[in-house]
Short mmCIF file of C-alpha atoms in Angstrom, two decimals:
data_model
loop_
_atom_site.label_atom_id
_atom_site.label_comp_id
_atom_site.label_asym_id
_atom_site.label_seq_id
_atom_site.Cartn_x
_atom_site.Cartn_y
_atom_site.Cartn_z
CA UNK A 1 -41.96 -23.14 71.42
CA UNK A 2 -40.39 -25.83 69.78
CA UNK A 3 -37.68 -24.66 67.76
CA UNK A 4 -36.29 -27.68 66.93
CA UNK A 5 -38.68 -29.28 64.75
CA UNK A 6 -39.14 -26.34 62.11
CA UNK A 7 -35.68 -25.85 62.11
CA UNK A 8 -34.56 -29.16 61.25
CA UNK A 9 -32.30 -29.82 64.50
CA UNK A 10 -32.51 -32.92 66.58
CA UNK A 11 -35.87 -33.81 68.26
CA UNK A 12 -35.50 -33.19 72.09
CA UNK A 13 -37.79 -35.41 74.01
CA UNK A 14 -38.27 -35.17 77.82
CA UNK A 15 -39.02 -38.52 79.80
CA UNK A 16 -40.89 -38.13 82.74
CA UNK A 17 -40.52 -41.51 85.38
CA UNK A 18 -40.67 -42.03 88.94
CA UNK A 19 -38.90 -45.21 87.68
CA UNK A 20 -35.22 -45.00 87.05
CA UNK A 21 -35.13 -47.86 85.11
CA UNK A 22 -37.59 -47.18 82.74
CA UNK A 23 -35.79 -43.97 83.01
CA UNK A 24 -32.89 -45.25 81.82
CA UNK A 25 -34.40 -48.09 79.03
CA UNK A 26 -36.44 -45.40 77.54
CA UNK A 27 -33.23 -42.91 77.35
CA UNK A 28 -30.84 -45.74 75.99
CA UNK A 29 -33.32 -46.82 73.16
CA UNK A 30 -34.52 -43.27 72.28
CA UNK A 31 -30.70 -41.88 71.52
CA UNK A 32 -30.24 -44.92 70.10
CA UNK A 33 -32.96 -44.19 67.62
CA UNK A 34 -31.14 -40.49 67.34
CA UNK A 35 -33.32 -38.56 69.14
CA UNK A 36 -31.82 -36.13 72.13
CA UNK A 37 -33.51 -37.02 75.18
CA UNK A 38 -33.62 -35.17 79.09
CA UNK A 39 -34.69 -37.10 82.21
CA UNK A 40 -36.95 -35.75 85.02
CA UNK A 41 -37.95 -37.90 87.91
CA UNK A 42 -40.90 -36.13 89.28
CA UNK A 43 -44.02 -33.78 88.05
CA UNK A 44 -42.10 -30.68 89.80
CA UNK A 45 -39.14 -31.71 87.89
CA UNK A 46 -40.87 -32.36 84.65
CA UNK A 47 -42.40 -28.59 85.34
CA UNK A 48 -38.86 -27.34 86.08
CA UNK A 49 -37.58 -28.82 83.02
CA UNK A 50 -40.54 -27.64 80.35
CA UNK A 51 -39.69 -23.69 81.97
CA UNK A 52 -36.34 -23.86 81.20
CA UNK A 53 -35.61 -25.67 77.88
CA UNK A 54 -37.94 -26.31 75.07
CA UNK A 55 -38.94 -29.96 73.98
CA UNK A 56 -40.21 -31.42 70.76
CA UNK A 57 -42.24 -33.96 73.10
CA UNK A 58 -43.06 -35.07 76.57
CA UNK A 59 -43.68 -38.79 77.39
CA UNK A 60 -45.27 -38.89 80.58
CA UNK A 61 -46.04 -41.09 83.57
CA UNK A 62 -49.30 -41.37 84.83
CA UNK A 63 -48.92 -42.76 88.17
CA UNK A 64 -46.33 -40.59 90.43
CA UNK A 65 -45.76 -39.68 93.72
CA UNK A 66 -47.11 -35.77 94.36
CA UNK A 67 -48.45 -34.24 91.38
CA UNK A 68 -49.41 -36.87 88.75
CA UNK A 69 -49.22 -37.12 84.96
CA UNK A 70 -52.57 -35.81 83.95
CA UNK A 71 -51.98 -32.60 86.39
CA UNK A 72 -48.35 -32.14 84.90
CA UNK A 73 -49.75 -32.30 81.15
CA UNK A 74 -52.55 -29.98 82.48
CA UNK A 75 -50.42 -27.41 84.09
CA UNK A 76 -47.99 -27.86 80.63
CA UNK A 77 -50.87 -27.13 78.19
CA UNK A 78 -52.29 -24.08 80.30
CA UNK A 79 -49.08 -22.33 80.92
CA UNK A 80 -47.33 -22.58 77.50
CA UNK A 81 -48.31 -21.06 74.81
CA UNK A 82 -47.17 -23.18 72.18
CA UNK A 83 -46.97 -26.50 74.36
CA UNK A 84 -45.60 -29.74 73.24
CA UNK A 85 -47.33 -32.81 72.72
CA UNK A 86 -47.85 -35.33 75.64
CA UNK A 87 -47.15 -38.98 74.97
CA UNK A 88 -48.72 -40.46 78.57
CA UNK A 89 -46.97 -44.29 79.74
CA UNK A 90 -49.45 -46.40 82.08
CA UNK A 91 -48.84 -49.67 83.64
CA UNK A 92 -52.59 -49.63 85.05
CA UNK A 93 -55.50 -50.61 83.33
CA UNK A 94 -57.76 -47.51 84.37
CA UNK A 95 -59.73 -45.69 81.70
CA UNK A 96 -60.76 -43.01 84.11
CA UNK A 97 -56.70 -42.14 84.44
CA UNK A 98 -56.83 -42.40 80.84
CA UNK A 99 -59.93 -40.21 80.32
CA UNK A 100 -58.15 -37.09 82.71
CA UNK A 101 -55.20 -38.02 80.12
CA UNK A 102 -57.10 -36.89 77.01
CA UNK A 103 -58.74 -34.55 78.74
CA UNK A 104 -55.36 -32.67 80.17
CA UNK A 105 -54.70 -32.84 76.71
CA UNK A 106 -52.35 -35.75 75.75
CA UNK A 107 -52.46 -36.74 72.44
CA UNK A 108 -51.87 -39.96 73.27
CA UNK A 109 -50.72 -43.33 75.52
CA UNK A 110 -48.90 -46.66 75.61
CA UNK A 111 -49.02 -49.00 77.97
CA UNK A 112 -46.29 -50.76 79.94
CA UNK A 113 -44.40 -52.74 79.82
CA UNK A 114 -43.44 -50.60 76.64
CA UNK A 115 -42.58 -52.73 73.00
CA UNK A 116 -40.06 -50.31 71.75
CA UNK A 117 -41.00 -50.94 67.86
CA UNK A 118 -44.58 -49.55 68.88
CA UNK A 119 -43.26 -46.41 71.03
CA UNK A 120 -40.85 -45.88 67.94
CA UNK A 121 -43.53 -45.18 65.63
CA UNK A 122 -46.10 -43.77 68.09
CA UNK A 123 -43.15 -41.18 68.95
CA UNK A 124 -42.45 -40.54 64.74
CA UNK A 125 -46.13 -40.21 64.39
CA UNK A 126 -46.61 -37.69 66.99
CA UNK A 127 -43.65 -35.76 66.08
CA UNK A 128 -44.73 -35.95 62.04
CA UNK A 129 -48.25 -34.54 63.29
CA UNK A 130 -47.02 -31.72 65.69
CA UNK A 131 -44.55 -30.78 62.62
CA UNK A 132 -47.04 -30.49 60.07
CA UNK A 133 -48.96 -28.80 62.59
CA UNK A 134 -46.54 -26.27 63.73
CA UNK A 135 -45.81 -25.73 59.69
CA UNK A 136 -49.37 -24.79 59.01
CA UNK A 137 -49.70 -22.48 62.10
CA UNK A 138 -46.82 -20.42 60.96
CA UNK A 139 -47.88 -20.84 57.27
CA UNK A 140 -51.55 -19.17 58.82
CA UNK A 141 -49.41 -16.46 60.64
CA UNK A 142 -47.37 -15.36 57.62
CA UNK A 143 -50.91 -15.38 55.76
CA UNK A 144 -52.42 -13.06 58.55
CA UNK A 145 -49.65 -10.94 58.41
CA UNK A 146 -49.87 -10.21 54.95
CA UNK A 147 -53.43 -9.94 54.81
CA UNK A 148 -53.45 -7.75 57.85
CA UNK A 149 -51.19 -5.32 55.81
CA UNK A 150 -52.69 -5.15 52.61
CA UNK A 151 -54.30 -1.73 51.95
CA UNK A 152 -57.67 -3.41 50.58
CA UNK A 153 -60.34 -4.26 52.95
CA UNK A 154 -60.33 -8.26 52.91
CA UNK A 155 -62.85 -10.36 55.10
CA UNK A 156 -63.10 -14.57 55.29
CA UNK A 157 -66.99 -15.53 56.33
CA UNK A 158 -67.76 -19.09 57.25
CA UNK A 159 -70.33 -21.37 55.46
CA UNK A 160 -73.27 -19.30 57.48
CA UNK A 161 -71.98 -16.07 56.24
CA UNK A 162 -70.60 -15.23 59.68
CA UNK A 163 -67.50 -13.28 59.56
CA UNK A 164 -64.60 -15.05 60.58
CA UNK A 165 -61.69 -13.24 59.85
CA UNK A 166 -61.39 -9.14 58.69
CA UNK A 167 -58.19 -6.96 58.35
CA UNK A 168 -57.47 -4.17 59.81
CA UNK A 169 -57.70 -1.75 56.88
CA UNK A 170 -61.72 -3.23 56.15
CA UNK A 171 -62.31 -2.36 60.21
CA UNK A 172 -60.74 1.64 59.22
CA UNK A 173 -62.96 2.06 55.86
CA UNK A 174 -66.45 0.47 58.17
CA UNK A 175 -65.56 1.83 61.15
CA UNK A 176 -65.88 -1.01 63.12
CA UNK A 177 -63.60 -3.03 65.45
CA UNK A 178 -62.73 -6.61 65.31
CA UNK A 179 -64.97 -7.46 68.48
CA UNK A 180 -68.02 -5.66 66.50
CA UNK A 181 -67.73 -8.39 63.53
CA UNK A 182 -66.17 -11.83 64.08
CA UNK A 183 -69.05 -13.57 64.31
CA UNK A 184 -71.98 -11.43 62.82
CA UNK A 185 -73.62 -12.15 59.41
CA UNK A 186 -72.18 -10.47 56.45
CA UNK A 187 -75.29 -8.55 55.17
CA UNK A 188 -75.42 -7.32 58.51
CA UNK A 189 -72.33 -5.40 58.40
CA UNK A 190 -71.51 -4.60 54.66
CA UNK A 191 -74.67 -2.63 53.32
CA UNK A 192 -73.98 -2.48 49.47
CA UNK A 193 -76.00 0.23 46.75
CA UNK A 194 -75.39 0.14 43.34
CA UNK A 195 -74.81 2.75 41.23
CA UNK A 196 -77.41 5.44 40.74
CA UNK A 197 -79.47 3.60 43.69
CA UNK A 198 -79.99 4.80 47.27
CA UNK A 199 -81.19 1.16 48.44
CA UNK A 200 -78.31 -0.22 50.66
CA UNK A 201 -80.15 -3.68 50.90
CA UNK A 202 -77.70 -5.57 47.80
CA UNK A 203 -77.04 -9.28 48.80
CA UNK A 204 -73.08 -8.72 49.48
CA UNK A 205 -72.68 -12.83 48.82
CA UNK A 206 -75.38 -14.31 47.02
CA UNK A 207 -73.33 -17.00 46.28
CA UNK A 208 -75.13 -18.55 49.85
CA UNK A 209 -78.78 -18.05 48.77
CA UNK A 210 -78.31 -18.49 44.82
CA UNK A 211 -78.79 -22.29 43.22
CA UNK A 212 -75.51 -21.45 41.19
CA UNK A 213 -72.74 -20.91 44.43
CA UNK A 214 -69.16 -20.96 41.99
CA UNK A 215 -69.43 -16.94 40.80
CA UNK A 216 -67.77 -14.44 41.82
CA UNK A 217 -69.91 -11.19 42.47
CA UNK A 218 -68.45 -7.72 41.17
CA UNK A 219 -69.43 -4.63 42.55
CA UNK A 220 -67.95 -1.68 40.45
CA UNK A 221 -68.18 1.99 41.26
CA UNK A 222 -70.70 0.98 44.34
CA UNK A 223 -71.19 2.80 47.60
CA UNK A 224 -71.00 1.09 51.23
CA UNK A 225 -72.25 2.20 54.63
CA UNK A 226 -69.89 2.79 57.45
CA UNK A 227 -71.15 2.46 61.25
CA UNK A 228 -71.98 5.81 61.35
CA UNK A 229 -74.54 5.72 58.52
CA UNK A 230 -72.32 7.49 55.83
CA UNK A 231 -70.99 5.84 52.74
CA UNK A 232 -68.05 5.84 50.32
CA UNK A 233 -67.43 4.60 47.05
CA UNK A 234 -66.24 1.05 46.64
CA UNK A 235 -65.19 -1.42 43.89
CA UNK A 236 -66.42 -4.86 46.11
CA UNK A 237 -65.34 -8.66 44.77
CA UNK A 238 -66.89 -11.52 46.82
CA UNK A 239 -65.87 -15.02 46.00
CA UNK A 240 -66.86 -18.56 46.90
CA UNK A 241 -64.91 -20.87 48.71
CA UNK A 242 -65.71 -24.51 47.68
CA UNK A 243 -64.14 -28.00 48.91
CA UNK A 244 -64.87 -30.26 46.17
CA UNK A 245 -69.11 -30.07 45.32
CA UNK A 246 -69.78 -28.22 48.87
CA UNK A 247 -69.70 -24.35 49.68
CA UNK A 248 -67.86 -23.80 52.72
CA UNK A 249 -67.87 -20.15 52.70
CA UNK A 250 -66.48 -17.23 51.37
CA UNK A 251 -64.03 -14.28 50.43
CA UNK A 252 -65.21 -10.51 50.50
CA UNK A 253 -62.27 -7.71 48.98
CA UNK A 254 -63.38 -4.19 48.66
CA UNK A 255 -61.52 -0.84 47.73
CA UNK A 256 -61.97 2.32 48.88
CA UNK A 257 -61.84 4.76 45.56
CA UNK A 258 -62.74 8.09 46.64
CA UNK A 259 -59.57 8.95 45.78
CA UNK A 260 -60.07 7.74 42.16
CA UNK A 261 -63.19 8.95 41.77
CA UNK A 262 -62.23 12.40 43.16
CA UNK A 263 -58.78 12.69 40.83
CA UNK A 264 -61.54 11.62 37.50
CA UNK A 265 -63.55 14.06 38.57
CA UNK A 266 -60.56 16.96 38.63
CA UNK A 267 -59.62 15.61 35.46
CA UNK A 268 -63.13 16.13 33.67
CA UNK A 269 -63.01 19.37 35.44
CA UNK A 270 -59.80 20.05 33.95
CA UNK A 271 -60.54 18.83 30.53
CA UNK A 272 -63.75 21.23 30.61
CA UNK A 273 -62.65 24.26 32.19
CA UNK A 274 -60.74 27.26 31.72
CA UNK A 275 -57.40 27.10 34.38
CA UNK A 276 -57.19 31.11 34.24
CA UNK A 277 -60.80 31.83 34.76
CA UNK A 278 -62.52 28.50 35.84
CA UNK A 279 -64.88 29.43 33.18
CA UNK A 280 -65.78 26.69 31.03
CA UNK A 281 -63.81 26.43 28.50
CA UNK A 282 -64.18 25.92 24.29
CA UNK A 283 -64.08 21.99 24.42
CA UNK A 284 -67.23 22.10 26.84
CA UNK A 285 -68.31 24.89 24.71
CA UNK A 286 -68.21 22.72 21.24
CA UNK A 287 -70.38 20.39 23.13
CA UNK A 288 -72.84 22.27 24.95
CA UNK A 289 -73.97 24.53 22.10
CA UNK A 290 -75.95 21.33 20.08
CA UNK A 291 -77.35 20.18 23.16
CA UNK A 292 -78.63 23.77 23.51
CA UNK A 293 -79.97 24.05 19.94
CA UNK A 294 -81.60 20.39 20.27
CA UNK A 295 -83.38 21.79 23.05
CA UNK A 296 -84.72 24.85 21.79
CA UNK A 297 -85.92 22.88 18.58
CA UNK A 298 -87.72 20.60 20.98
CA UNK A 299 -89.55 23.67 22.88
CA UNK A 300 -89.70 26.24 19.99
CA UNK A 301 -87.93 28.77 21.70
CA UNK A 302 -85.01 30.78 20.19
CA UNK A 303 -81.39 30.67 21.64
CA UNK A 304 -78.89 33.35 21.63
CA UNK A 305 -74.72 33.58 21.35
CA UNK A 306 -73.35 36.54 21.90
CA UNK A 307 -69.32 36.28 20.69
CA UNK A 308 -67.48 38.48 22.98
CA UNK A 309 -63.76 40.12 22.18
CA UNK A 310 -62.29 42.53 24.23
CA UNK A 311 -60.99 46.07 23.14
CA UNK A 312 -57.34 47.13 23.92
CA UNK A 313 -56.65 44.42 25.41
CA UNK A 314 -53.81 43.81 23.50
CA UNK A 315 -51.66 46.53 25.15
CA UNK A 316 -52.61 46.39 28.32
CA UNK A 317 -50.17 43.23 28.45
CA UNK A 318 -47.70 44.56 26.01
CA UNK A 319 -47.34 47.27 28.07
CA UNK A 320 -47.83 45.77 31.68
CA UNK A 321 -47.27 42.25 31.18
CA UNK A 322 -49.06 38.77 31.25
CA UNK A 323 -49.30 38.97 35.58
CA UNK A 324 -51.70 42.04 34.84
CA UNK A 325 -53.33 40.78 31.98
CA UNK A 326 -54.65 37.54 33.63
CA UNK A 327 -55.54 39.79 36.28
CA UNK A 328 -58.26 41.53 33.71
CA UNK A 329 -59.29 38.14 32.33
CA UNK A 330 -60.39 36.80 35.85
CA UNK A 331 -62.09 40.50 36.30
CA UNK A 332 -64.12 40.13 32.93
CA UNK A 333 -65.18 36.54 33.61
CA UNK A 334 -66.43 38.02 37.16
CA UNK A 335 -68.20 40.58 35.45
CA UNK A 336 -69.67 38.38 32.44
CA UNK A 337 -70.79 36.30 35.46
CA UNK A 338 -72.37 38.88 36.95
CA UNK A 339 -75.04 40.04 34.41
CA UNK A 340 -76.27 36.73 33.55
CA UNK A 341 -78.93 34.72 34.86
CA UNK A 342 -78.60 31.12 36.13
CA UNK A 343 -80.14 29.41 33.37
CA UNK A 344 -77.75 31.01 31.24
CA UNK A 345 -73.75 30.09 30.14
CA UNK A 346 -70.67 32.32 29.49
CA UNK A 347 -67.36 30.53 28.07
CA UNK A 348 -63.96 31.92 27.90
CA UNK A 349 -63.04 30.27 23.96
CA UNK A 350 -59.33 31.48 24.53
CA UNK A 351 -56.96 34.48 24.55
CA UNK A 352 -59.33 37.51 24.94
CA UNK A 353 -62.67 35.31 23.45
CA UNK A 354 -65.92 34.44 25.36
CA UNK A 355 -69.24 33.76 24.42
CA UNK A 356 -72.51 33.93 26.63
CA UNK A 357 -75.46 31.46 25.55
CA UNK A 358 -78.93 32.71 26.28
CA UNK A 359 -80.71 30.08 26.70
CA UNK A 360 -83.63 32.12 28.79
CA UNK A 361 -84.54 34.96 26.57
CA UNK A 362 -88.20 34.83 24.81
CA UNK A 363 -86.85 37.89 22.32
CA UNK A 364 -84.37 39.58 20.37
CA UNK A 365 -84.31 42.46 22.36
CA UNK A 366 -83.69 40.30 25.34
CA UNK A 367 -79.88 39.50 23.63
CA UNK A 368 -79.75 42.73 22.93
CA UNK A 369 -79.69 43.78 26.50
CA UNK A 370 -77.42 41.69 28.23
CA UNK A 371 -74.95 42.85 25.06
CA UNK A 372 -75.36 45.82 25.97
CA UNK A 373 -74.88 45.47 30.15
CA UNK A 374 -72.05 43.49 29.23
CA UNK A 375 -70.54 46.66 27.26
CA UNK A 376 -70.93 48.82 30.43
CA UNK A 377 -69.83 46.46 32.65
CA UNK A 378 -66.81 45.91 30.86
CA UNK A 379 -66.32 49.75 30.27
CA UNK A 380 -65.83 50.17 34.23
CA UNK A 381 -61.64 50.86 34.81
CA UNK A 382 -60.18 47.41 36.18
CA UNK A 383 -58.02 47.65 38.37
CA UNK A 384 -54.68 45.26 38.24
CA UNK A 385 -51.55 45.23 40.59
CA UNK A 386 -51.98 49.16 41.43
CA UNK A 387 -52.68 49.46 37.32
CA UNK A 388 -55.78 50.96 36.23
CA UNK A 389 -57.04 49.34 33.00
CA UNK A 390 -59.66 50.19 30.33
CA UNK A 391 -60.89 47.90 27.93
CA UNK A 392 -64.30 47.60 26.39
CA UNK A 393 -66.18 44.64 23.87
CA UNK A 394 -66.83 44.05 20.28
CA UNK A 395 -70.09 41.90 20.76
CA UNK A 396 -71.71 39.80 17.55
CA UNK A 397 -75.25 37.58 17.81
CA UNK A 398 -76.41 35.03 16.22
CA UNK A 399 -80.11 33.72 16.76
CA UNK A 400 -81.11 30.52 16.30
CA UNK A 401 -83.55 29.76 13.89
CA UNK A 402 -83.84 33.18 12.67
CA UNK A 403 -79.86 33.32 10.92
CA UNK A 404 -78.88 29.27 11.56
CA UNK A 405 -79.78 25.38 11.73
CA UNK A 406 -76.88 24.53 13.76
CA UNK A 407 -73.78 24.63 16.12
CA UNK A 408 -71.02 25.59 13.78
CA UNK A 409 -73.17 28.15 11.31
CA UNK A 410 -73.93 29.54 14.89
CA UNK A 411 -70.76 30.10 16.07
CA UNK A 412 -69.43 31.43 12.74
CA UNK A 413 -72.45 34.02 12.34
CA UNK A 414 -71.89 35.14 15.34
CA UNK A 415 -67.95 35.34 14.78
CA UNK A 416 -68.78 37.65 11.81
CA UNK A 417 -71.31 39.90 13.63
CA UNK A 418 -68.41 40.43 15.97
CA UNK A 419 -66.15 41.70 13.11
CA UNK A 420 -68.88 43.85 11.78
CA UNK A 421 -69.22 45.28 15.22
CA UNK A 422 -65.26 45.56 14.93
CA UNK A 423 -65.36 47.61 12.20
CA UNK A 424 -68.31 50.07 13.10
CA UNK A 425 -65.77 51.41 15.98
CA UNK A 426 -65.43 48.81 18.61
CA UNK A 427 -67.20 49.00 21.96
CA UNK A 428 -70.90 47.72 20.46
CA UNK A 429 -72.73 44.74 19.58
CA UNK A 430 -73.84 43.90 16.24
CA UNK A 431 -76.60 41.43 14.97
CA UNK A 432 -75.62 38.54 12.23
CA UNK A 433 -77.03 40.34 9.19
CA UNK A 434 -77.42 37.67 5.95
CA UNK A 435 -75.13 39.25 3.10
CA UNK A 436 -77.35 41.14 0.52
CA UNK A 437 -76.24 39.29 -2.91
CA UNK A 438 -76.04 42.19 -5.93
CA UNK A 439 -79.26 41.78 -8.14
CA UNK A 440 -77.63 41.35 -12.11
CA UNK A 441 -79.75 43.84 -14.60
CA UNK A 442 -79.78 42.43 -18.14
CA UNK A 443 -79.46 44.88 -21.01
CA UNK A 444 -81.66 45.38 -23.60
#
């Protein structure tokens, strides 16, 4: 590689002649112009020299003895990987030995005898180009390299929509490898639904087929196929790539977020649900209960909530602690489970509080039942880190329409039947009764 030019050394320049004294011209005038030059007097030589040390440019004789110019620039440009450029010197007038020349790969030729204020700038010219070249090659590397580590799938496709450059994370999320896409159309390897859709059809860069080609397409919250026919969740950007008025291709970034959709979803889960009991818990409740009561005024149907607090519960973890009482929390929201049907809901409000909503009884004495299985379930012993615990349920119901209109008169009737059932000895259910106002008698 040529080292010297990127980092701002002396130019080294190899001079390849048959002729030693255009061997010797050429090295007098070219150190006189500053540059460092090395002398070989053959092709073999020239080969020799371009294994050993590296050069910022090769001028080159066409005609020599054994292996000739064209072959040497050949044999240079094949077997080096980052070759230098080939400045070819000609006495004859033969465009067929200039033809091999360009097509060995020289960039260029002069012919002798040389006029050294035209090889000076040919040589600065050549050099400027190969610098700017090598600049932008290793500006493209360090470009690659970042792009091939960023954690975001990022793909370049051409002016066709043929895919012309994808990272490595893009090939992990797709499943793909590199071979399997350069060169393939885009809508042929990322397969795009939108939310709530199962159609996997959505123009990925429409910019290409759309009469306006300078906006960029956003994707949120869509899903992609893989190779093997599943998806995942993305959040896809493409973007246009214009040179002045024309489109000349494109820019496609997408983002994996099942992880972001999967810690949201915890977090709703969370934010609705008990931790203890994985029962939903009373902020679900306070929003499930008018959704409930719109739909039983839509259907004329009644709806039942039966407010559940437990009986000496209170002790149990005074006397054995919290580890056993959570222990008999998890049991009673197993139980509760247990004698309810599917269209139904029980909630754990708090502390020792549930409530079941039945949403799928046609009477009163349907409520009344699961009350009452929900006694004797909860009179069975529990049993609790080698502790055998009793505890039983106060139960109160409310009925919608028959004692309320809405959520929070529901919730409170039923709160109050539970006190009345409190009060009658513990271990029952009791129905919201309306309280009988006093008639006033007026004396005569």
């Amino acid at each position: 590689m040529t080292v010297s030019l990127l980092s701002g050394s002396t130019p080294v320049i190899l001079i390849v002649d048959d002729d030693e004294v255009i061997r010797m011209l050429m090295r007098q005038f070219l150190e006189g112009e500053g540059y460092v030059v090395v002398e070989a007097e053959d092709g073999h030589s020239a080969l020799d020299r371009v294994a050993e040390q590296s050069f910022d440019l090769v001028i080159l004789d066409i005609a020599m003895p054994g292996i000739d110019g064209p072959e040497v620039c050949e044999q240079i440009r094949t077997t080096m990987t980052d070759s230098p450029p080939v400045l070819m010197v000609t006495a004859l007038d033969d465009e067929k030995s200039i033809e091999r020349s360009y097509a060995a790969g020289a960039v260029d030729y002069i012919r002798k005898p040389l006029r050294w204020p035209v090889l000076k700038n040919r040589i600065r010219y050549i050099l400027g180009s190969h610098r700017a070249k090598l600049e932008l090659e290793l500006l493209s590397r360090n470009y690659e390299m970042i792009l091939d580590a960023a954690a975001n799938g990022i793909c370049g496709v051409d002016d066709r929509g043929l895919i012309s450059y994808i990272n490595p994370a893009a090939l992990k999320m797709l499943g793909y490898s590199s071979e399997e896409v350069k060169g393939e159309h885009c809508m042929d390897i990322f397969k795009i639904s939108l939310p709530g859709s199962d159609d996997f059809s959505v123009d990925c860069c429409p910019f290409f087929t759309q009469s306006d080609a300078s906006v960029m397409v956003c994707y949120d919250e869509a899903r992609m196929l893989r190779s093997d026919g599943t998806s995942f969740p993305v959040d896809f950007r493409s973007t246009p790539i214009r040179q002045g008025h024309r489109l000349v291709g494109g820019v496609v970034v997408f983002q994996d977020v099942t992880e972001r959709q999967e810690a949201a979803e915890l977090i709703r889960y969370m934010a609705n649900h008990d931790s203890l009991t994985n029962l939903p818990n009373r902020n679900y409740f306070r929003r499930r209960l008018p959704q409930a009561i719109s739909l039983a005024k839509r259907y004329g149907r009644i709806l039942c909530l039966l407010f559940i607090d437990l009986d000496r519960f209170k002790p149990i973890n005074d006397q054995y602690g919290h580890g056993v009482g959570d222990i008999v929390l998890m049991q009673v929201a197993e139980r509760l489970g247990n004698v309810l049907r599917t269209s139904d809901s029980v909630c754990r409000l708090g502390g020792d509080e549930f409530v079941i909503l039945l949403e799928s009884t046609e009477t009163l004495e349907g409520a009344t039942r699961v009350a009452q299985k929900v006694i004797e379930s909860l009179n069975e012993p529990i049993e609790a880190n080698d502790h055998i615990c009793f505890i039983g349920a106060s139960i109160g119901i409310s009925v919608f329409p028959k004692d309320c209109s809405d959520a929070e008169t529901m919730l409170r009737h039923a709160d109050i039947a539970m006190y009345e059932a409190k009060k009658k000895g513990r271990n029952c259910w009791q129905l919201y009764e309306k309280p009988v106002t006093p008639s006033v008698q007026s004396s005569e």
